[in-house]
Tab-separated table of C-alpha atoms in Angstrom:
chain	number	residue	atom	x	y	z
A	758	MET	CA	-203.000	104.359	-20.849
A	759	SER	CA	-202.278	101.470	-22.588
A	760	THR	CA	-199.174	99.344	-22.049
A	761	TRP	CA	-198.104	99.650	-25.492
A	762	LEU	CA	-198.757	103.303	-25.321
A	763	SER	CA	-196.344	103.207	-21.873
A	764	ALA	CA	-193.715	101.587	-23.321
A	765	VAL	CA	-193.701	104.100	-26.373
A	766	PHE	CA	-193.920	107.065	-24.031
A	767	CYS	CA	-191.107	105.675	-21.781
A	768	VAL	CA	-188.652	104.557	-24.863
A	769	SER	CA	-189.221	108.557	-25.810
A	770	LEU	CA	-188.314	109.651	-22.815
A	771	ALA	CA	-185.267	108.087	-22.761
A	772	LEU	CA	-184.207	108.808	-25.943
A	773	VAL	CA	-184.700	112.460	-25.300
A	774	ALA	CA	-182.926	112.513	-21.624
A	775	TYR	CA	-179.876	109.731	-23.252
A	776	GLY	CA	-179.482	111.274	-26.634
A	777	VAL	CA	-180.923	110.249	-30.731
A	778	ARG	CA	-179.293	107.175	-31.523
A	779	ALA	CA	-176.685	107.263	-34.519
A	780	THR	CA	-177.470	106.411	-37.779
A	781	GLY	CA	-173.750	104.480	-38.013
A	782	PRO	CA	-171.461	102.947	-35.655
A	783	GLU	CA	-171.308	103.898	-31.945
A	784	GLN	CA	-170.104	102.531	-28.488
A	785	VAL	CA	-166.556	101.387	-30.416
A	786	HIS	CA	-164.473	99.664	-27.689
A	787	LEU	CA	-161.426	97.552	-27.790
A	788	ALA	CA	-160.469	93.904	-26.334
A	789	TRP	CA	-157.687	91.902	-26.147
A	790	ASN	CA	-157.703	88.329	-27.015
A	791	GLY	CA	-154.531	87.677	-26.093
A	792	ARG	CA	-151.982	87.708	-29.412
A	793	TYR	CA	-150.261	90.464	-29.732
A	794	ASP	CA	-150.455	90.548	-33.263
A	795	GLN	CA	-154.294	91.191	-32.823
A	796	MET	CA	-157.104	93.431	-31.124
A	797	ARG	CA	-161.038	92.959	-31.059
A	798	VAL	CA	-163.185	96.099	-32.327
A	799	THR	CA	-167.105	95.935	-31.080
A	800	TRP	CA	-169.523	98.295	-31.569
A	801	VAL	CA	-173.738	98.687	-31.769
A	802	HIS	CA	-175.152	99.489	-34.906
A	803	PHE	CA	-179.085	100.219	-35.021
A	804	ASP	CA	-179.281	99.045	-38.878
A	805	ASP	CA	-180.374	95.638	-38.773
A	806	ASN	CA	-178.842	95.197	-42.671
A	807	ALA	CA	-175.719	96.918	-41.656
A	808	LYS	CA	-172.476	95.015	-42.506
A	809	THR	CA	-169.664	94.383	-40.386
A	810	LEU	CA	-166.278	96.277	-41.292
A	811	VAL	CA	-163.111	97.710	-39.690
A	812	ARG	CA	-160.673	99.536	-41.705
A	813	TYR	CA	-157.318	100.379	-40.433
A	814	GLY	CA	-153.686	101.213	-41.256
A	815	PRO	CA	-150.341	102.850	-39.284
A	816	VAL	CA	-151.552	106.362	-41.092
A	817	SER	CA	-153.988	108.557	-39.809
A	818	GLY	CA	-157.327	108.868	-42.769
A	819	GLN	CA	-155.193	106.098	-44.358
A	820	TYR	CA	-156.534	102.599	-43.986
A	821	ASP	CA	-154.535	99.800	-46.220
A	822	SER	CA	-156.284	96.747	-44.694
A	823	THR	CA	-160.016	95.966	-44.165
A	824	VAL	CA	-161.690	93.318	-42.078
A	825	GLU	CA	-165.026	91.533	-41.827
A	826	GLY	CA	-166.237	90.476	-38.539
A	827	ASN	CA	-169.552	89.159	-37.294
A	828	GLN	CA	-172.517	90.679	-35.654
A	829	HIS	CA	-175.660	89.080	-33.444
A	830	LYS	CA	-178.777	90.802	-32.205
A	831	MET	CA	-179.235	90.985	-28.131
A	832	TRP	CA	-182.884	89.777	-27.515
A	833	LEU	CA	-183.979	92.403	-25.311
A	834	PRO	CA	-187.497	94.385	-25.133
A	835	ILE	CA	-187.759	97.020	-26.815
A	836	TRP	CA	-183.688	97.338	-27.423
A	837	LYS	CA	-183.344	96.624	-31.205
A	838	GLY	CA	-179.747	97.601	-31.685
A	839	ARG	CA	-177.070	94.723	-33.246
A	840	VAL	CA	-173.693	94.224	-31.738
A	841	HIS	CA	-170.623	93.794	-34.042
A	842	ASP	CA	-167.524	92.093	-33.439
A	843	ALA	CA	-164.363	92.175	-35.412
A	844	THR	CA	-160.117	90.776	-35.093
A	845	LEU	CA	-157.626	93.191	-36.501
A	846	VAL	CA	-155.207	91.073	-37.942
A	847	ASN	CA	-151.134	91.232	-38.722
A	848	LEU	CA	-150.700	94.412	-36.180
A	849	ILE	CA	-146.824	94.771	-35.471
A	850	PRO	CA	-146.385	94.416	-31.734
A	851	GLY	CA	-145.947	97.907	-30.595
A	852	ALA	CA	-147.110	99.946	-33.270
A	853	GLU	CA	-149.886	102.448	-33.254
A	854	TYR	CA	-153.159	101.779	-35.677
A	855	PHE	CA	-155.772	104.144	-36.860
A	856	TYR	CA	-159.115	102.764	-37.561
A	857	GLN	CA	-163.026	102.959	-38.517
A	858	ALA	CA	-165.580	100.892	-37.708
A	859	GLY	CA	-168.455	101.058	-39.883
A	860	ASP	CA	-170.762	99.522	-42.864
A	861	GLY	CA	-169.183	100.388	-45.902
A	862	THR	CA	-171.719	103.979	-46.120
A	863	ASN	CA	-171.388	105.278	-42.399
A	864	TRP	CA	-167.984	105.226	-40.537
A	865	SER	CA	-167.180	105.897	-36.803
A	866	ASN	CA	-165.153	108.569	-35.812
A	867	GLU	CA	-161.557	107.640	-36.298
A	868	PHE	CA	-159.841	106.259	-33.507
A	869	SER	CA	-156.249	104.782	-32.574
A	870	PHE	CA	-154.264	102.251	-30.148
A	871	LYS	CA	-151.192	101.102	-30.053
A	872	ALA	CA	-150.782	97.230	-30.597
A	873	LEU	CA	-150.071	95.543	-27.385
A	874	GLN	CA	-146.618	93.878	-26.960
A	875	PRO	CA	-144.458	91.781	-24.239
A	876	LYS	CA	-142.054	94.693	-23.423
A	877	LEU	CA	-142.088	96.158	-19.996
A	878	PRO	CA	-143.313	98.186	-18.423
A	879	VAL	CA	-146.910	98.305	-18.380
A	880	THR	CA	-149.753	100.559	-17.060
A	881	PHE	CA	-153.103	99.380	-16.316
A	882	GLY	CA	-155.819	101.798	-14.843
A	883	VAL	CA	-158.233	99.948	-12.340
A	884	TYR	CA	-161.472	101.242	-11.359
A	885	GLY	CA	-165.054	99.651	-10.309
A	886	ASP	CA	-168.709	101.109	-9.846
A	887	PHE	CA	-168.400	103.639	-12.790
A	888	GLY	CA	-171.740	105.290	-13.736
A	889	ASP	CA	-173.462	106.916	-16.696
A	890	VAL	CA	-174.656	109.206	-13.894
A	891	ASN	CA	-171.990	111.005	-11.571
A	892	ALA	CA	-169.364	109.874	-13.593
A	893	GLN	CA	-166.293	111.603	-11.707
A	894	SER	CA	-163.464	109.755	-13.136
A	895	MET	CA	-164.623	110.043	-17.061
A	896	LEU	CA	-162.758	113.373	-17.782
A	897	LYS	CA	-159.046	112.603	-16.469
A	898	LEU	CA	-159.890	108.921	-17.752
A	899	GLN	CA	-160.202	110.621	-20.968
A	900	ASN	CA	-157.045	112.683	-20.919
A	901	GLU	CA	-155.080	109.878	-19.501
A	902	THR	CA	-155.938	107.866	-22.171
A	903	ALA	CA	-155.598	110.578	-25.079
A	904	ASN	CA	-151.812	111.039	-23.412
A	905	ARG	CA	-151.217	107.154	-23.713
A	906	ASN	CA	-150.756	106.596	-19.766
A	907	PHE	CA	-152.457	103.399	-20.143
A	908	ASP	CA	-151.724	100.210	-21.786
A	909	MET	CA	-155.309	98.497	-20.831
A	910	ILE	CA	-158.174	98.811	-18.290
A	911	LEU	CA	-159.059	96.654	-15.913
A	912	HIS	CA	-162.813	97.755	-15.247
A	913	VAL	CA	-163.818	95.822	-11.799
A	914	GLY	CA	-167.266	95.296	-12.638
A	915	ASP	CA	-170.601	97.606	-12.311
A	916	ILE	CA	-170.541	99.913	-15.509
A	917	ALA	CA	-172.979	102.301	-16.218
A	918	TYR	CA	-175.436	101.734	-13.782
A	919	ASP	CA	-177.424	100.395	-15.201
A	920	MET	CA	-176.475	98.999	-18.771
A	921	ASN	CA	-180.378	97.751	-18.235
A	922	ASP	CA	-181.697	101.218	-17.335
A	923	HIS	CA	-184.376	103.028	-19.764
A	924	PHE	CA	-184.317	99.704	-21.739
A	925	GLY	CA	-180.874	99.694	-22.118
A	926	ALA	CA	-181.064	103.658	-23.290
A	927	VAL	CA	-178.789	104.018	-20.069
A	928	GLY	CA	-175.618	101.719	-21.230
A	929	ASP	CA	-175.688	102.965	-24.663
A	930	HIS	CA	-175.174	106.662	-23.633
A	931	PHE	CA	-172.367	105.472	-20.906
A	932	MET	CA	-170.514	103.848	-23.860
A	933	ARG	CA	-170.725	106.392	-26.212
A	934	THR	CA	-169.153	108.537	-23.564
A	935	LEU	CA	-166.419	106.205	-23.045
A	936	GLU	CA	-165.271	106.007	-26.446
A	937	PRO	CA	-162.463	107.803	-26.061
A	938	VAL	CA	-161.210	105.864	-23.832
A	939	ALA	CA	-162.414	102.193	-24.795
A	940	ALA	CA	-161.930	102.678	-28.105
A	941	SER	CA	-158.389	103.559	-27.672
A	942	VAL	CA	-157.166	100.908	-25.263
A	943	PRO	CA	-158.321	97.339	-24.593
A	944	TYR	CA	-160.643	97.611	-22.182
A	945	MET	CA	-161.015	94.623	-20.105
A	946	VAL	CA	-164.163	93.922	-17.424
A	947	CYS	CA	-165.531	91.492	-14.861
A	948	PRO	CA	-169.119	91.217	-14.143
A	949	GLY	CA	-170.616	93.068	-10.953
A	950	ASN	CA	-173.998	92.652	-9.219
A	951	HIS	CA	-175.333	95.845	-11.474
A	952	GLU	CA	-175.044	93.384	-14.540
A	953	ASN	CA	-177.244	91.091	-13.511
A	954	HIS	CA	-180.080	91.945	-15.361
A	955	TRP	CA	-181.988	89.481	-18.122
A	956	PHE	CA	-179.033	86.999	-16.638
A	957	PHE	CA	-176.004	88.935	-17.152
A	958	LEU	CA	-177.206	89.449	-21.410
A	959	HIS	CA	-176.159	93.418	-21.494
A	960	TYR	CA	-172.677	92.019	-20.185
A	961	THR	CA	-172.130	89.360	-21.980
A	962	GLU	CA	-173.274	90.754	-25.377
A	963	ARG	CA	-171.862	94.356	-25.400
A	964	PHE	CA	-168.472	92.770	-24.366
A	965	SER	CA	-168.378	89.925	-26.849
A	966	GLY	CA	-165.308	91.258	-28.085
A	967	ILE	CA	-163.730	89.151	-24.954
A	968	THR	CA	-164.132	85.794	-26.277
A	969	GLY	CA	-162.783	83.610	-23.397
A	970	ASP	CA	-161.162	81.113	-26.491
A	971	GLU	CA	-157.662	79.455	-26.041
A	972	ASN	CA	-155.866	82.107	-25.872
A	973	MET	CA	-157.926	83.608	-23.061
A	974	GLY	CA	-158.057	81.035	-20.799
A	975	ASN	CA	-160.405	78.653	-22.774
A	976	SER	CA	-163.095	79.793	-20.342
A	977	GLY	CA	-165.452	79.467	-23.250
A	978	THR	CA	-166.912	82.461	-21.638
A	979	ASN	CA	-166.645	86.600	-20.685
A	980	LEU	CA	-168.057	85.993	-17.929
A	981	TRP	CA	-164.742	84.502	-16.269
A	982	TYR	CA	-161.274	83.977	-18.619
A	983	SER	CA	-157.838	84.968	-18.181
A	984	PHE	CA	-154.808	85.830	-20.364
A	985	ASN	CA	-151.291	86.067	-20.059
A	986	TYR	CA	-149.345	89.739	-20.930
A	987	ALA	CA	-146.059	90.363	-20.811
A	988	ASN	CA	-145.081	88.683	-17.485
A	989	MET	CA	-148.374	88.627	-15.676
A	990	HIS	CA	-150.962	85.927	-15.678
A	991	ILE	CA	-153.921	87.716	-15.047
A	992	VAL	CA	-157.555	86.304	-14.086
A	993	SER	CA	-161.087	87.918	-14.133
A	994	ILE	CA	-163.802	86.150	-12.175
A	995	SER	CA	-167.219	86.639	-11.648
A	996	THR	CA	-168.004	86.923	-7.951
A	997	GLU	CA	-171.719	86.886	-9.268
A	998	HIS	CA	-171.930	83.529	-9.855
A	999	SER	CA	-170.960	79.980	-7.862
A	1000	LEU	CA	-167.489	79.940	-6.925
A	1001	LEU	CA	-168.295	76.177	-4.466
A	1002	PRO	CA	-166.202	73.258	-5.459
A	1003	PHE	CA	-167.594	71.649	-8.642
A	1004	THR	CA	-169.393	74.632	-10.316
A	1005	LYS	CA	-168.460	75.541	-13.601
A	1006	GLN	CA	-166.206	78.843	-12.988
A	1007	ARG	CA	-164.500	76.567	-9.739
A	1008	ARG	CA	-163.278	73.759	-12.219
A	1009	TRP	CA	-162.133	76.189	-14.390
A	1010	LEU	CA	-160.852	78.802	-11.736
A	1011	ASP	CA	-158.769	75.557	-10.290
A	1012	ALA	CA	-157.264	74.613	-13.308
A	1013	ASP	CA	-156.554	78.028	-14.696
A	1014	LEU	CA	-154.510	78.853	-11.840
A	1015	ALA	CA	-152.612	75.755	-11.448
A	1016	TRP	CA	-151.418	76.164	-14.625
A	1017	ALA	CA	-150.181	79.996	-13.806
A	1018	ASN	CA	-147.978	78.579	-10.876
A	1019	GLN	CA	-146.977	75.703	-13.283
A	1020	ASN	CA	-145.410	78.826	-15.797
A	1021	ARG	CA	-144.746	80.971	-12.860
A	1022	ASP	CA	-141.102	81.537	-13.994
A	1023	LYS	CA	-142.579	83.117	-17.082
A	1024	TYR	CA	-145.272	85.025	-15.290
A	1025	PRO	CA	-144.281	85.671	-11.965
A	1026	TRP	CA	-147.119	88.062	-11.483
A	1027	LEU	CA	-150.222	86.600	-10.631
A	1028	ILE	CA	-152.997	89.141	-10.539
A	1029	VAL	CA	-156.760	88.595	-9.985
A	1030	TYR	CA	-159.641	90.720	-10.223
A	1031	GLY	CA	-163.521	90.532	-9.380
A	1032	HIS	CA	-166.331	92.841	-8.323
A	1033	ARG	CA	-166.925	91.886	-4.836
A	1034	PRO	CA	-164.188	92.391	-1.914
A	1035	HIS	CA	-163.962	89.162	0.640
A	1036	TYR	CA	-162.469	91.927	3.039
A	1037	CYS	CA	-163.995	95.588	3.694
A	1038	SER	CA	-164.558	97.783	6.655
A	1039	ASN	CA	-167.186	99.859	5.731
A	1040	ARG	CA	-169.907	100.476	7.781
A	1041	LYS	CA	-172.817	103.065	8.703
A	1042	GLN	CA	-174.711	103.073	5.580
A	1043	ILE	CA	-176.968	99.809	5.760
A	1044	GLY	CA	-175.777	98.578	2.641
A	1045	ALA	CA	-172.386	99.067	2.927
A	1046	ALA	CA	-172.327	97.289	6.265
A	1047	LEU	CA	-173.961	94.250	5.255
A	1048	ASP	CA	-171.289	93.976	2.394
A	1049	CYS	CA	-169.179	93.938	4.721
A	1050	ALA	CA	-170.450	92.801	7.766
A	1051	ILE	CA	-171.760	89.625	6.571
A	1052	GLU	CA	-171.188	89.561	2.442
A	1053	ALA	CA	-167.359	89.569	2.359
A	1054	PRO	CA	-166.892	86.629	5.585
A	1055	PHE	CA	-168.988	84.699	3.466
A	1056	LEU	CA	-167.108	85.363	0.254
A	1057	ARG	CA	-163.555	85.220	2.139
A	1058	LEU	CA	-164.707	81.188	3.329
A	1059	ILE	CA	-164.832	80.550	-0.323
A	1060	LEU	CA	-162.308	82.849	-2.540
A	1061	GLU	CA	-159.835	82.999	0.308
A	1062	PRO	CA	-158.674	79.719	-0.065
A	1063	ILE	CA	-158.226	79.886	-3.317
A	1064	LEU	CA	-156.146	82.574	-3.803
A	1065	TYR	CA	-153.796	81.754	-0.820
A	1066	LYS	CA	-153.255	77.804	-2.489
A	1067	ALA	CA	-152.707	79.747	-6.314
A	1068	LYS	CA	-150.113	82.127	-4.166
A	1069	VAL	CA	-151.966	85.410	-6.033
A	1070	ASP	CA	-150.059	88.067	-5.562
A	1071	ILE	CA	-152.980	91.081	-5.956
A	1072	TYR	CA	-156.613	90.523	-5.982
A	1073	PHE	CA	-158.680	93.930	-7.248
A	1074	ALA	CA	-162.119	94.578	-6.522
A	1075	GLY	CA	-164.808	96.913	-6.240
A	1076	HIS	CA	-168.363	96.932	-4.910
A	1077	MET	CA	-167.776	99.445	-2.314
A	1078	HIS	CA	-168.158	102.927	-2.998
A	1079	SER	CA	-164.857	104.320	-1.493
A	1080	TYR	CA	-160.959	103.141	-1.583
A	1081	GLU	CA	-159.307	100.469	0.652
A	1082	ARG	CA	-155.863	99.107	0.566
A	1083	LEU	CA	-155.288	95.978	2.613
A	1084	TRP	CA	-152.239	94.390	4.043
A	1085	PRO	CA	-151.409	90.734	3.031
A	1086	VAL	CA	-154.430	88.971	5.129
A	1087	ARG	CA	-155.477	85.732	5.757
A	1088	LYS	CA	-158.340	84.656	8.241
A	1089	GLY	CA	-158.673	87.651	9.559
A	1090	GLU	CA	-155.212	88.199	10.561
A	1091	THR	CA	-152.694	90.315	9.265
A	1092	VAL	CA	-149.745	88.442	7.991
A	1093	GLN	CA	-147.494	91.102	7.415
A	1094	LYS	CA	-147.263	94.894	7.315
A	1095	ASP	CA	-145.395	95.600	3.941
A	1096	TYR	CA	-145.660	94.021	0.354
A	1097	ILE	CA	-142.027	92.484	0.060
A	1098	ASP	CA	-142.005	88.546	-0.554
A	1099	VAL	CA	-145.832	88.841	0.131
A	1100	GLN	CA	-147.216	85.613	2.041
A	1101	SER	CA	-150.718	86.295	1.351
A	1102	PRO	CA	-152.519	88.202	-1.462
A	1103	ALA	CA	-152.701	92.107	-1.045
A	1104	VAL	CA	-156.138	93.273	-1.604
A	1105	VAL	CA	-157.524	96.721	-3.181
A	1106	ILE	CA	-160.637	97.797	-3.037
A	1107	THR	CA	-161.056	101.083	-5.920
A	1108	GLY	CA	-164.882	101.856	-6.338
A	1109	SER	CA	-165.156	105.438	-6.413
A	1110	ALA	CA	-164.672	105.848	-10.052
A	1111	GLY	CA	-168.320	107.528	-9.501
A	1112	CYS	CA	-171.821	106.724	-10.224
A	1113	LYS	CA	-175.238	107.538	-9.056
A	1114	GLU	CA	-175.308	106.136	-5.061
A	1115	LYS	CA	-172.341	108.405	-4.485
A	1116	LEU	CA	-169.837	107.731	-1.872
A	1117	ASP	CA	-169.421	105.445	1.088
A	1118	HIS	CA	-168.686	106.825	4.406
A	1119	ASP	CA	-167.345	105.746	7.841
A	1120	TRP	CA	-165.102	102.786	8.532
A	1121	LYS	CA	-164.584	100.086	11.069
A	1122	ASP	CA	-160.988	99.923	12.637
A	1123	ASN	CA	-159.647	96.580	11.697
A	1124	ASP	CA	-155.437	96.009	11.784
A	1125	TRP	CA	-155.863	94.415	8.077
A	1126	SER	CA	-156.719	97.817	6.784
A	1127	ALA	CA	-153.535	99.831	5.767
A	1128	PHE	CA	-155.547	102.997	4.192
A	1129	HIS	CA	-158.873	103.899	3.417
A	1130	ALA	CA	-160.674	107.304	1.689
A	1131	SER	CA	-164.195	108.368	0.919
A	1132	ASP	CA	-162.969	110.158	-2.131
A	1133	TYR	CA	-163.553	109.513	-6.173
A	1134	GLY	CA	-160.905	108.234	-8.241
A	1135	TYR	CA	-159.492	105.408	-10.170
A	1136	GLY	CA	-156.208	103.472	-9.594
A	1137	ARG	CA	-152.427	103.095	-11.790
A	1138	LEU	CA	-150.769	99.746	-11.632
A	1139	LYS	CA	-147.455	99.740	-13.294
A	1140	VAL	CA	-145.322	96.634	-13.514
A	1141	TYR	CA	-142.102	97.318	-13.875
A	1142	ASN	CA	-140.293	93.975	-14.177
A	1143	ASP	CA	-139.968	90.502	-12.515
A	1144	THR	CA	-139.146	91.538	-8.841
A	1145	HIS	CA	-140.958	95.324	-8.855
A	1146	LEU	CA	-144.479	96.788	-9.459
A	1147	HIS	CA	-146.273	99.720	-8.480
A	1148	TRP	CA	-149.613	100.884	-7.021
A	1149	GLU	CA	-151.358	104.448	-6.977
A	1150	GLN	CA	-154.820	105.727	-6.151
A	1151	LEU	CA	-155.556	109.179	-7.837
A	1152	SER	CA	-158.246	111.304	-6.731
A	1153	ASP	CA	-160.244	113.454	-9.297
A	1154	VAL	CA	-161.210	115.964	-6.760
A	1155	THR	CA	-157.320	117.239	-6.003
A	1156	ASP	CA	-155.361	115.370	-8.761
A	1157	ALA	CA	-153.023	114.214	-6.306
A	1158	VAL	CA	-152.143	111.058	-5.498
A	1159	ILE	CA	-153.562	109.672	-2.205
A	1160	ASP	CA	-152.173	106.290	-1.752
A	1161	GLU	CA	-149.193	104.083	-3.036
A	1162	PHE	CA	-147.090	101.086	-2.280
A	1163	TRP	CA	-144.546	99.584	-4.120
A	1164	MET	CA	-144.910	95.433	-4.246
A	1165	VAL	CA	-141.357	93.940	-4.345
A	1166	LYS	CA	-140.205	89.819	-5.102
A	1167	THR	CA	-136.751	88.992	-3.606
A	1168	GLN	CA	-137.176	85.476	-3.360
A	1169	LYS	CA	-140.349	82.697	-4.958
A	1170	ARG	CA	-143.059	82.533	-2.688
A	1171	LEU	CA	-143.113	79.177	-0.732
């Protein structure tokens, strides 16, 4: 069979396996741009001549505003879609809006969201390593979102497993399935190792609604960025790009964290998320053992001094297909066995939302490891005020909260 015929055959199989492309807008998802009166909408259209429009309003089925956005082609082999972005403006913080993305003729399903507001409490869904195959948490996340339990979601890398697979068909199918979640709350992401195909192009283009502009840390990229939300400064980093001194990401990160600490009175909570952990206890499986025995200690040499100097409160990661919570730790030693006035960042690894690589099992005993579980699930982070936040990890299997803790501030960290 010729190379051309082989490619056609493979694409045909992918379309059968992952669904025929829609004739209109699909894969709709939201991103925040740091402004309470705005929201970004991103979607895919496989018609090169389609316009980029979103109509929206405060009443279902009645749209009193329409905005036009921009579109761009994702230059990849075989994949022929275009990515569309538009910014909804003049939103009332806290108000509900109904919207459709479209081209003037074909429109997406109607979705709704609540415009963000700087009002507490705020609840996040947090998880990583969430794939198209074995997406254990999908139904629970759809239900949580439908019940307005989340204000925002942080997906800490490894998205779809892999967005690149089958010439992008896996990414398309995952983003279609994710629509009830990602089209209803801002879906904020960071890149993982499974996003590195084609120089991270599937990640940078599919999530182009995250702009990295002046309201998003002024990073100029969605590979790393930051934003202020209520009383938090939240930083998304790429553990897949260098954090060594004088690199582009490191220069930006040092400046961003310095700004955050200069404004700690206004944003007392400093939260960082990235894909890879710099501490973890997994062993037995070859990949997990290498990650925790070799890669994590190497990352620790670079990342830990950054987080410690900046007085980061919590670092969220994935990569390990399990759940683990660490006590505040530094240089391999437990700093304290509580989360009251933490003197070093707490580390939470929540990489068990479900993917084709299944779960990691078996752990090495470490004094700094407070809790671990081989269980499918995701986390909820709730920030109540300037002094109290609560974390809980939920099981997809039992519907139970399998782990939780309170973090409390009684004084400024020295």
